[in-house]
PDB file of C-alpha atoms in Angstrom:
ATOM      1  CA  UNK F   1      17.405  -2.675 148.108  1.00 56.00           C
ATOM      2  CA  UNK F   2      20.592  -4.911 149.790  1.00 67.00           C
ATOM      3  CA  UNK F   3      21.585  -6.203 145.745  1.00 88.00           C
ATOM      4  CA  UNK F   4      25.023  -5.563 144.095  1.00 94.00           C
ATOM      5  CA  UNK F   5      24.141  -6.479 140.232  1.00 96.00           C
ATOM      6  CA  UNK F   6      27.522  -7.954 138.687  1.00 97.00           C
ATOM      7  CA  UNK F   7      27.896  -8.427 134.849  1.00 97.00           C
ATOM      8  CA  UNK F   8      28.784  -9.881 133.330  1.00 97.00           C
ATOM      9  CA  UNK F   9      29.106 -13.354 134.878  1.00 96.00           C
ATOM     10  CA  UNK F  10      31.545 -14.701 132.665  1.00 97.00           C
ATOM     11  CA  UNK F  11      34.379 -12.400 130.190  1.00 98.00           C
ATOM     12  CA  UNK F  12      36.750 -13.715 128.124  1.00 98.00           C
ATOM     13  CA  UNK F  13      39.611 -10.920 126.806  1.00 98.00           C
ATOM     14  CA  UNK F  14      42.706 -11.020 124.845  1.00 98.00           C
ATOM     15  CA  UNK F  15      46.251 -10.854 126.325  1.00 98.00           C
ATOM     16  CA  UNK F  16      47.051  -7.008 126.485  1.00 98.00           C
ATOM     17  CA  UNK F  17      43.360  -6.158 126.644  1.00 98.00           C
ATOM     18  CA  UNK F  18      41.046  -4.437 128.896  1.00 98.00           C
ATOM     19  CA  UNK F  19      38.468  -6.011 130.909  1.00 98.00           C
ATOM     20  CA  UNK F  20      35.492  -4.173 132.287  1.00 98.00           C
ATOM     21  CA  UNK F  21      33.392  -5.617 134.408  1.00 98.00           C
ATOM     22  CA  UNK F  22      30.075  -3.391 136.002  1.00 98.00           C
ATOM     23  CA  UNK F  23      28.529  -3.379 139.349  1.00 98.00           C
ATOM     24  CA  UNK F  24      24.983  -2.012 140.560  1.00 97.00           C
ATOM     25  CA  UNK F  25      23.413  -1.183 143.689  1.00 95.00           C
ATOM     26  CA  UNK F  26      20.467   0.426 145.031  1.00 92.00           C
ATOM     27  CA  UNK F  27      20.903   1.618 148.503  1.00 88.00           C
ATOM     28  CA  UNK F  28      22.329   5.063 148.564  1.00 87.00           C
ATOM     29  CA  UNK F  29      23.537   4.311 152.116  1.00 86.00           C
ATOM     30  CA  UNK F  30      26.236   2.369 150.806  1.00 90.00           C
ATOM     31  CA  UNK F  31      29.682   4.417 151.340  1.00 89.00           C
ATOM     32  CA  UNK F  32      32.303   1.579 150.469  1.00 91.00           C
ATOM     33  CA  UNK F  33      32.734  -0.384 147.558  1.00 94.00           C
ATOM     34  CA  UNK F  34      35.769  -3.041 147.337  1.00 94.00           C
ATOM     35  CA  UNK F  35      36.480  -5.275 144.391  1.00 97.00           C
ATOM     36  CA  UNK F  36      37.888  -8.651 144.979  1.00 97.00           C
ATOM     37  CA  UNK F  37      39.891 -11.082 143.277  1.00 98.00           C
ATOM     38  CA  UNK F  38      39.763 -14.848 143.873  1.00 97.00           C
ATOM     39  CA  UNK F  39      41.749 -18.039 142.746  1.00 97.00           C
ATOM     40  CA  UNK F  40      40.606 -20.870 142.558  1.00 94.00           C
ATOM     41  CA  UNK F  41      40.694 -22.788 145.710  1.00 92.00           C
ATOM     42  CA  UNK F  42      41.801 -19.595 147.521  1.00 95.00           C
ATOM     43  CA  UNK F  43      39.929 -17.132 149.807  1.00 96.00           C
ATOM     44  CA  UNK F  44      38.987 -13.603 148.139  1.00 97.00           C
ATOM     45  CA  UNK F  45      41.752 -10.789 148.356  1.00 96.00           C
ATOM     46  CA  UNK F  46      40.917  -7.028 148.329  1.00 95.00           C
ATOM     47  CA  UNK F  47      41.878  -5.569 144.798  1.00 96.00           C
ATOM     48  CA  UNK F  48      41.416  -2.014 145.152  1.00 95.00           C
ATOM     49  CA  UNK F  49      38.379  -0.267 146.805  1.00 93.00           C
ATOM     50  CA  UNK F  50      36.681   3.489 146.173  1.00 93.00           C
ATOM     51  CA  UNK F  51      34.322   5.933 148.583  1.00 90.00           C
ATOM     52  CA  UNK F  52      31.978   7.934 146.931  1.00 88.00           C
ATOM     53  CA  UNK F  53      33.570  10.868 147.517  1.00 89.00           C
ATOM     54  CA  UNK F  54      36.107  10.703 144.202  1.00 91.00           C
ATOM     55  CA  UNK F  55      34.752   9.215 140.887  1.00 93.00           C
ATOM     56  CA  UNK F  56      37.751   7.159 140.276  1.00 96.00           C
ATOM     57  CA  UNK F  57      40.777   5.326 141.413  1.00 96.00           C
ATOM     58  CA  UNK F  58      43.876   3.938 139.820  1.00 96.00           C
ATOM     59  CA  UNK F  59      46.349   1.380 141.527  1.00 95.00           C
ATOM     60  CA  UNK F  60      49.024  -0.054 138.886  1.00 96.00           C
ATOM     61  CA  UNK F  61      46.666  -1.469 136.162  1.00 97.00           C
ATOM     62  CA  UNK F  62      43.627  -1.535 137.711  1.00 97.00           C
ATOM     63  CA  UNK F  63      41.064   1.246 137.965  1.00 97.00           C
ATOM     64  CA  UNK F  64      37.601   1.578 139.298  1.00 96.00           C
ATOM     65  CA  UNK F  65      35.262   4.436 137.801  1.00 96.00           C
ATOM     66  CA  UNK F  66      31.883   5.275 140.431  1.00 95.00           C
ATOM     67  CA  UNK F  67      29.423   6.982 139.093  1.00 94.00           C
ATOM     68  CA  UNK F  68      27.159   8.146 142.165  1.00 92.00           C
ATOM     69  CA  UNK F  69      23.967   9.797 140.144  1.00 93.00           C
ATOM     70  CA  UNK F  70      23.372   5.888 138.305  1.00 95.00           C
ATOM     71  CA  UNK F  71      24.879   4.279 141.166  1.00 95.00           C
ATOM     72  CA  UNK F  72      27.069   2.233 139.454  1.00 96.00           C
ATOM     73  CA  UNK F  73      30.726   1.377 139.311  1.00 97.00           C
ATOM     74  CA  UNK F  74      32.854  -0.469 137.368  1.00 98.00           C
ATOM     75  CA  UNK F  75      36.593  -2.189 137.855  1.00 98.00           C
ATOM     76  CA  UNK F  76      38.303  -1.777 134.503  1.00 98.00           C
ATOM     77  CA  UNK F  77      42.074  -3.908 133.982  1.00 98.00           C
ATOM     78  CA  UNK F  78      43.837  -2.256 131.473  1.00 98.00           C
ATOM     79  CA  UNK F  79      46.566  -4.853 129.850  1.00 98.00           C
ATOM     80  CA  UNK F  80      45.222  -7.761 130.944  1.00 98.00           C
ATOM     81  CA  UNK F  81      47.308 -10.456 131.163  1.00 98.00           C
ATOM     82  CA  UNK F  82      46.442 -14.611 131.836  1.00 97.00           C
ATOM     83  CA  UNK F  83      47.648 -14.536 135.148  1.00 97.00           C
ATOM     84  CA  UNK F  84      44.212 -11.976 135.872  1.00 98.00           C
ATOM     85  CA  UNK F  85      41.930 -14.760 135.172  1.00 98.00           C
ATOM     86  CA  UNK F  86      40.193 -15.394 138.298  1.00 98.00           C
ATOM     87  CA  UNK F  87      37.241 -14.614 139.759  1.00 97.00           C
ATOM     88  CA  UNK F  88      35.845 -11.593 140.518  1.00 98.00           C
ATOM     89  CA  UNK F  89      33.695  -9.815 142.728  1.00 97.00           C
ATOM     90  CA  UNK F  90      32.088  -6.339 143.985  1.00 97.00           C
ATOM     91  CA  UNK F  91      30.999  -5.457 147.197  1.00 94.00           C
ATOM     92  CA  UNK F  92      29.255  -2.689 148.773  1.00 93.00           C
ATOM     93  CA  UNK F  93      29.143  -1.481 152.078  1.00 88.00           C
ATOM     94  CA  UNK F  94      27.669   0.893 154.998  1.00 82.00           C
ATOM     95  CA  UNK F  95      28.835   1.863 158.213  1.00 70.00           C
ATOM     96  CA  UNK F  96      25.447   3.659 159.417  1.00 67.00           C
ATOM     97  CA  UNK F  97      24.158   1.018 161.555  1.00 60.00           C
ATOM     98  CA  UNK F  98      24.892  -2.068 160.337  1.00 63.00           C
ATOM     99  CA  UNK F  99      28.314  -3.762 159.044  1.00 67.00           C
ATOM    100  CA  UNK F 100      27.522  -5.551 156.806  1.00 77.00           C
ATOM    101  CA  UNK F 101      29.168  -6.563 153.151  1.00 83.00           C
ATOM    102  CA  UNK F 102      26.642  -7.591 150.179  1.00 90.00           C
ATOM    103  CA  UNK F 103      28.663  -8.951 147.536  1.00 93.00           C
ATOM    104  CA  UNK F 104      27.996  -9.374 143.512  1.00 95.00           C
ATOM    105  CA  UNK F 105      27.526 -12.678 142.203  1.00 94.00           C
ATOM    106  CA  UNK F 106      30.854 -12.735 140.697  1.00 96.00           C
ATOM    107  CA  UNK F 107      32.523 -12.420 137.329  1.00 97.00           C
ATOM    108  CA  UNK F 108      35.454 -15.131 135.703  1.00 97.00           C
ATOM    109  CA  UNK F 109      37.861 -13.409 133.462  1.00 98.00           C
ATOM    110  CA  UNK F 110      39.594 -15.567 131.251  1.00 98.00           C
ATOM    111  CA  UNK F 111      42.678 -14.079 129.661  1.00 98.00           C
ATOM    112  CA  UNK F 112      44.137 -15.551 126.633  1.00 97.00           C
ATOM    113  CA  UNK F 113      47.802 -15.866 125.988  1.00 92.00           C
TER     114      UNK F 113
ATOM    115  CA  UNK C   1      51.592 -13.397 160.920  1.00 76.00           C
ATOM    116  CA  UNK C   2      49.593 -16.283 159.772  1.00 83.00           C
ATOM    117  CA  UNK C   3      46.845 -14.017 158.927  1.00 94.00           C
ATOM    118  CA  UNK C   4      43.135 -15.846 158.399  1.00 97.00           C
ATOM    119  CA  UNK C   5      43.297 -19.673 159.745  1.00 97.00           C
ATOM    120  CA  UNK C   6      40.695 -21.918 159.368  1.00 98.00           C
ATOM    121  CA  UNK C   7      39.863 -25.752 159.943  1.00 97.00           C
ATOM    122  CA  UNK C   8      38.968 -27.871 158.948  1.00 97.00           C
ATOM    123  CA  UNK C   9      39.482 -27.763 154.542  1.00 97.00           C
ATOM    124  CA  UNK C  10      37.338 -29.960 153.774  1.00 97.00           C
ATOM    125  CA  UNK C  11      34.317 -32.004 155.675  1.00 97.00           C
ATOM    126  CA  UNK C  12      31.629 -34.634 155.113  1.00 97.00           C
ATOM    127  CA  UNK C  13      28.514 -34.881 157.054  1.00 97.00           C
ATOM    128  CA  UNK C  14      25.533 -36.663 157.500  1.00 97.00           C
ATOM    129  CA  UNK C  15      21.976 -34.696 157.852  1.00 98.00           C
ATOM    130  CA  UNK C  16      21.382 -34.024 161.306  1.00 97.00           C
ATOM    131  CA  UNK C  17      25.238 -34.430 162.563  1.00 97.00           C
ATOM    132  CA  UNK C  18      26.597 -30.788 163.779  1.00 96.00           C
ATOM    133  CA  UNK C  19      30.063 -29.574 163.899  1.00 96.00           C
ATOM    134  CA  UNK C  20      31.927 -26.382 164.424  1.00 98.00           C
ATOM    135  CA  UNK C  21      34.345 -24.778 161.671  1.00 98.00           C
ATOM    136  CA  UNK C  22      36.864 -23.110 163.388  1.00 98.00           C
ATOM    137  CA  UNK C  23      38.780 -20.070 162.601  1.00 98.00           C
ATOM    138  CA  UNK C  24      41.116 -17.911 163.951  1.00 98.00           C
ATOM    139  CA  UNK C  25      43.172 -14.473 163.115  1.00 97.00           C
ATOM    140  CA  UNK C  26      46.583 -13.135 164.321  1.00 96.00           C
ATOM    141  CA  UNK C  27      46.184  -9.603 163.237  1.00 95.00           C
ATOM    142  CA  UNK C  28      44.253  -8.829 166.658  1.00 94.00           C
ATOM    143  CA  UNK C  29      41.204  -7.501 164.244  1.00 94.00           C
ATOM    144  CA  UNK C  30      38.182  -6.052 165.765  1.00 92.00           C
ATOM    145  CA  UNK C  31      35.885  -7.543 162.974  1.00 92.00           C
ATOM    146  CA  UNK C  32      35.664 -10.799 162.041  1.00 95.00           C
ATOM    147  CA  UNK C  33      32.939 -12.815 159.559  1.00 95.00           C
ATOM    148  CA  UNK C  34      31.499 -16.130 158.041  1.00 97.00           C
ATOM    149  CA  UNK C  35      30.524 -16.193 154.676  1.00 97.00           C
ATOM    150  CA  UNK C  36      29.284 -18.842 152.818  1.00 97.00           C
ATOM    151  CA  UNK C  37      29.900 -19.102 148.499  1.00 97.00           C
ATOM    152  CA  UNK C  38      27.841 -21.099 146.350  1.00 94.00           C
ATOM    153  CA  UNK C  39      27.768 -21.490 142.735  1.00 87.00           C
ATOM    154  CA  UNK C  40      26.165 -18.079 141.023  1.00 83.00           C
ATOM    155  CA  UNK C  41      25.496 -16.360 144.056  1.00 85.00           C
ATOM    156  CA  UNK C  42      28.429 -14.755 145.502  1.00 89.00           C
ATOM    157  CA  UNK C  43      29.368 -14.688 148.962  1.00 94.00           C
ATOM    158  CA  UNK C  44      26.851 -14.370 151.490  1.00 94.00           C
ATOM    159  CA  UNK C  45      27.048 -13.182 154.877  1.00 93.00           C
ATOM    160  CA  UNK C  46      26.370 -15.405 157.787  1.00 96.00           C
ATOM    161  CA  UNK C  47      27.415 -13.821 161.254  1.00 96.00           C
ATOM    162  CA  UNK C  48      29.740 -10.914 161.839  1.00 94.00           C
ATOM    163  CA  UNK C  49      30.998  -9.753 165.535  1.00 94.00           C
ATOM    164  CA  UNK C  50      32.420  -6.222 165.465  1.00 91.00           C
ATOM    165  CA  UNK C  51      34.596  -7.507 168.717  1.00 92.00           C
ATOM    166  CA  UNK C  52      34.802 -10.152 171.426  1.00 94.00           C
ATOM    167  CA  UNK C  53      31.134 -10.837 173.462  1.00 95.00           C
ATOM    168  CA  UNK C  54      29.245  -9.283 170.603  1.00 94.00           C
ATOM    169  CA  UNK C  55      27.713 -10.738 167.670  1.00 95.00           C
ATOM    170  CA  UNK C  56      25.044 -10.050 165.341  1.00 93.00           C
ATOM    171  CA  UNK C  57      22.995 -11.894 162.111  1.00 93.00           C
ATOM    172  CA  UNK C  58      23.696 -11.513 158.587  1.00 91.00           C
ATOM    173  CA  UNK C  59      21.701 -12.234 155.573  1.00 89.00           C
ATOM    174  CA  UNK C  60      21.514 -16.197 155.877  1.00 94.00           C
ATOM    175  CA  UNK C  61      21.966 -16.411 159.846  1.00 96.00           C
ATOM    176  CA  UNK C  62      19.616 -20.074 159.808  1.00 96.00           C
ATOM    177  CA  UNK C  63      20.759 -23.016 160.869  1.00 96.00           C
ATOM    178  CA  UNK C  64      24.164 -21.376 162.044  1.00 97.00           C
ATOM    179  CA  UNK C  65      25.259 -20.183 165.051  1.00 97.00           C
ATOM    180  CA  UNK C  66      28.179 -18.126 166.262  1.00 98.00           C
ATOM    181  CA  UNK C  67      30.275 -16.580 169.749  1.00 96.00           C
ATOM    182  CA  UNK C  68      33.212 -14.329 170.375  1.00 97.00           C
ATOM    183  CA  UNK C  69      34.843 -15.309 173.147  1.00 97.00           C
ATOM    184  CA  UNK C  70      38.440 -13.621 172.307  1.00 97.00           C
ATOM    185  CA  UNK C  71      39.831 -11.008 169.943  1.00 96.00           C
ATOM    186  CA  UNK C  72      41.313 -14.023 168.396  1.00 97.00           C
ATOM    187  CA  UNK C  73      38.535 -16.752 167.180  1.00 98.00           C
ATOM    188  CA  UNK C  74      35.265 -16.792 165.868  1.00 98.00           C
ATOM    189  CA  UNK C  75      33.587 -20.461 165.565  1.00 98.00           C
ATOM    190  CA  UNK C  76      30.597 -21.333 163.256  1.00 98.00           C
ATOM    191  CA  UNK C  77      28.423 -24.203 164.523  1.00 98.00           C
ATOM    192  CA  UNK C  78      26.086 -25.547 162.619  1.00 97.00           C
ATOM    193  CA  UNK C  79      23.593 -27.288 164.943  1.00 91.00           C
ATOM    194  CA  UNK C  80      22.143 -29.802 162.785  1.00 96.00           C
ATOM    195  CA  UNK C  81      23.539 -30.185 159.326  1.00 97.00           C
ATOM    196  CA  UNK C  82      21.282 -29.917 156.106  1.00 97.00           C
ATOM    197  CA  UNK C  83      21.885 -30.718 151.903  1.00 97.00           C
ATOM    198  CA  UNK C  84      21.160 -26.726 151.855  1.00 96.00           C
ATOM    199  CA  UNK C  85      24.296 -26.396 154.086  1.00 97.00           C
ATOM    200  CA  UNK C  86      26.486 -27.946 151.410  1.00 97.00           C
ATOM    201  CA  UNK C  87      29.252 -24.826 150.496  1.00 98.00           C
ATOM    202  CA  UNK C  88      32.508 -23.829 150.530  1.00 98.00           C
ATOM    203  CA  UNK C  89      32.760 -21.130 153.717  1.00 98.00           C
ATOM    204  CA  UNK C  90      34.552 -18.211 154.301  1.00 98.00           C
ATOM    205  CA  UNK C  91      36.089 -16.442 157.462  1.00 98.00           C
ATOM    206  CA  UNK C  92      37.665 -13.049 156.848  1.00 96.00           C
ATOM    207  CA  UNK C  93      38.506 -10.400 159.409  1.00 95.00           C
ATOM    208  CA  UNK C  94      38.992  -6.618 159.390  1.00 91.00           C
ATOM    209  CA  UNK C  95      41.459  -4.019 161.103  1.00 88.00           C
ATOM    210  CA  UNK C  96      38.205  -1.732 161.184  1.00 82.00           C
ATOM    211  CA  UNK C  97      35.124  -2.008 163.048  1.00 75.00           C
ATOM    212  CA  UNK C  98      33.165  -0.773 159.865  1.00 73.00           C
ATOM    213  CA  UNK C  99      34.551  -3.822 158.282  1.00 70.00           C
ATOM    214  CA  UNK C 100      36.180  -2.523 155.312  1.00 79.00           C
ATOM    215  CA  UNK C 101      39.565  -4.223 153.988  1.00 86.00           C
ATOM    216  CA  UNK C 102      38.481  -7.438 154.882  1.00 91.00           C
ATOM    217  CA  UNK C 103      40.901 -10.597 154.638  1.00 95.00           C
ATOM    218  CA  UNK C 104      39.927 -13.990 153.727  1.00 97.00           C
ATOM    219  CA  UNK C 105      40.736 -17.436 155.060  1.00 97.00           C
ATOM    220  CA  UNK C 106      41.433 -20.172 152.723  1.00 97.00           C
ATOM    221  CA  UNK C 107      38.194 -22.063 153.351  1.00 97.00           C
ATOM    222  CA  UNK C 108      36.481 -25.203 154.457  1.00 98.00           C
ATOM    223  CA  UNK C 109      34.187 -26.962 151.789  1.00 97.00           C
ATOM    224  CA  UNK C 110      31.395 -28.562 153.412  1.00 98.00           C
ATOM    225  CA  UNK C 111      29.468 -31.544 152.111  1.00 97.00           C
ATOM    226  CA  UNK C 112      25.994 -32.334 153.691  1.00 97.00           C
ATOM    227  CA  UNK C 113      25.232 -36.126 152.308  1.00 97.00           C
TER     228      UNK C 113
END
């Protein structure tokens, strides 16, 4: 019931593209869900992040749509472009009790020039 | 602000040997983590502390051990180093005590020979 499913694991997209990658979970306690990026040889960075509260959220060219009844969600990068290949991941989260971040097993976007 | 420190990048060990990774944050964060990421399995979580004197397990607490004596650092030890142990890990800390918004250190890549 603690699993984030990430797919795909690997994506490769077209300059000017979009690139979707999807995210499951099963615990409906979760209230936080982040997306992180990661270089290569570099820690994780928070991306963007939603609450289940809205269904989606926009910031510049990246956008994450949550959809609470199939509890899914889903980080969509519209125009990709080759300096967006990296690595990356979803988390979710829940602050009744415990504190604790389960991550997806990642996803590396390759953008070509 | 230096943000997320950690030492040292890289280390070799033998089985048996133990060491402590160090890390340290300058954004006087409530939350701080360990994480460890291997290939096709995300990032895991080790040990959180949701503030200084308390400290709690996370999904692959074995074989590691953790304290919080200041706002400021949070070792990992690992008391006597095993092949399984062999990863690249992750400190990250958090303005909230929920432990969203997390930031990432640059990492220490551990080899267990």
């Amino acid at each position: 019931q603690q699993q984030v499913k990430q797919s795909p694991q690997s994506l490769i997209v077209q300059k000017g593209g979009i690139s979707i990658i999807n995210c499951a979970y099963e615990n409906t306690a979760f209230d936080y869900f982040p997306w992180y990026q990661q270089f290569p040889g570099k820690g994780p960075a928070l991306l963007i992040a939603i609450r289940p509260d809205v269904s989606e959220k926009k910031e510049g060219r990246f956008t994450i749509s949550f959809n609470k009844s199939a509890k899914q969600f889903s980080l969509h990068i519209m125009d990709s472009q080759p300096g967006d290949s990296a690595t990356y991941f979803c988390a979710a989260s829940t602050t009744s009790g415990t504190y604790k971040y389960i991550f997806g097993t990642g996803t590396r976007l390759k953008v070509l020039a | 602000n230096a943000g997320v420190t950690q030492t040292p990048k890289f280390q070799v060990l033998k089985t048996g040997q133990s060491m402590t990774l160090q890390c340290a944050q300058d954004m006087n964060h409530e939350y701080m983590s360990w994480y460890r990421q291997d290939p096709g399995m995300g990032l895991r979580l080790i040990h959180y502390s949701v503030g200084a004197g308390i400290t709690d397990q996370g999904e692959v607490p074995n074989g590691y051990n953790v304290s919080r004596s200041t706002t400021e650092d949070f070792p990992l030890r690992l008391l006597s180093a095993a092949p399984s142990q062999t990863s690249v890990y992750f400190c990250a800390s958090s303005p909230t005590t929920s432990g969203y918004e997390q930031y990432f250190g640059p990492g220490t890549r551990l080899t267990v020979t």
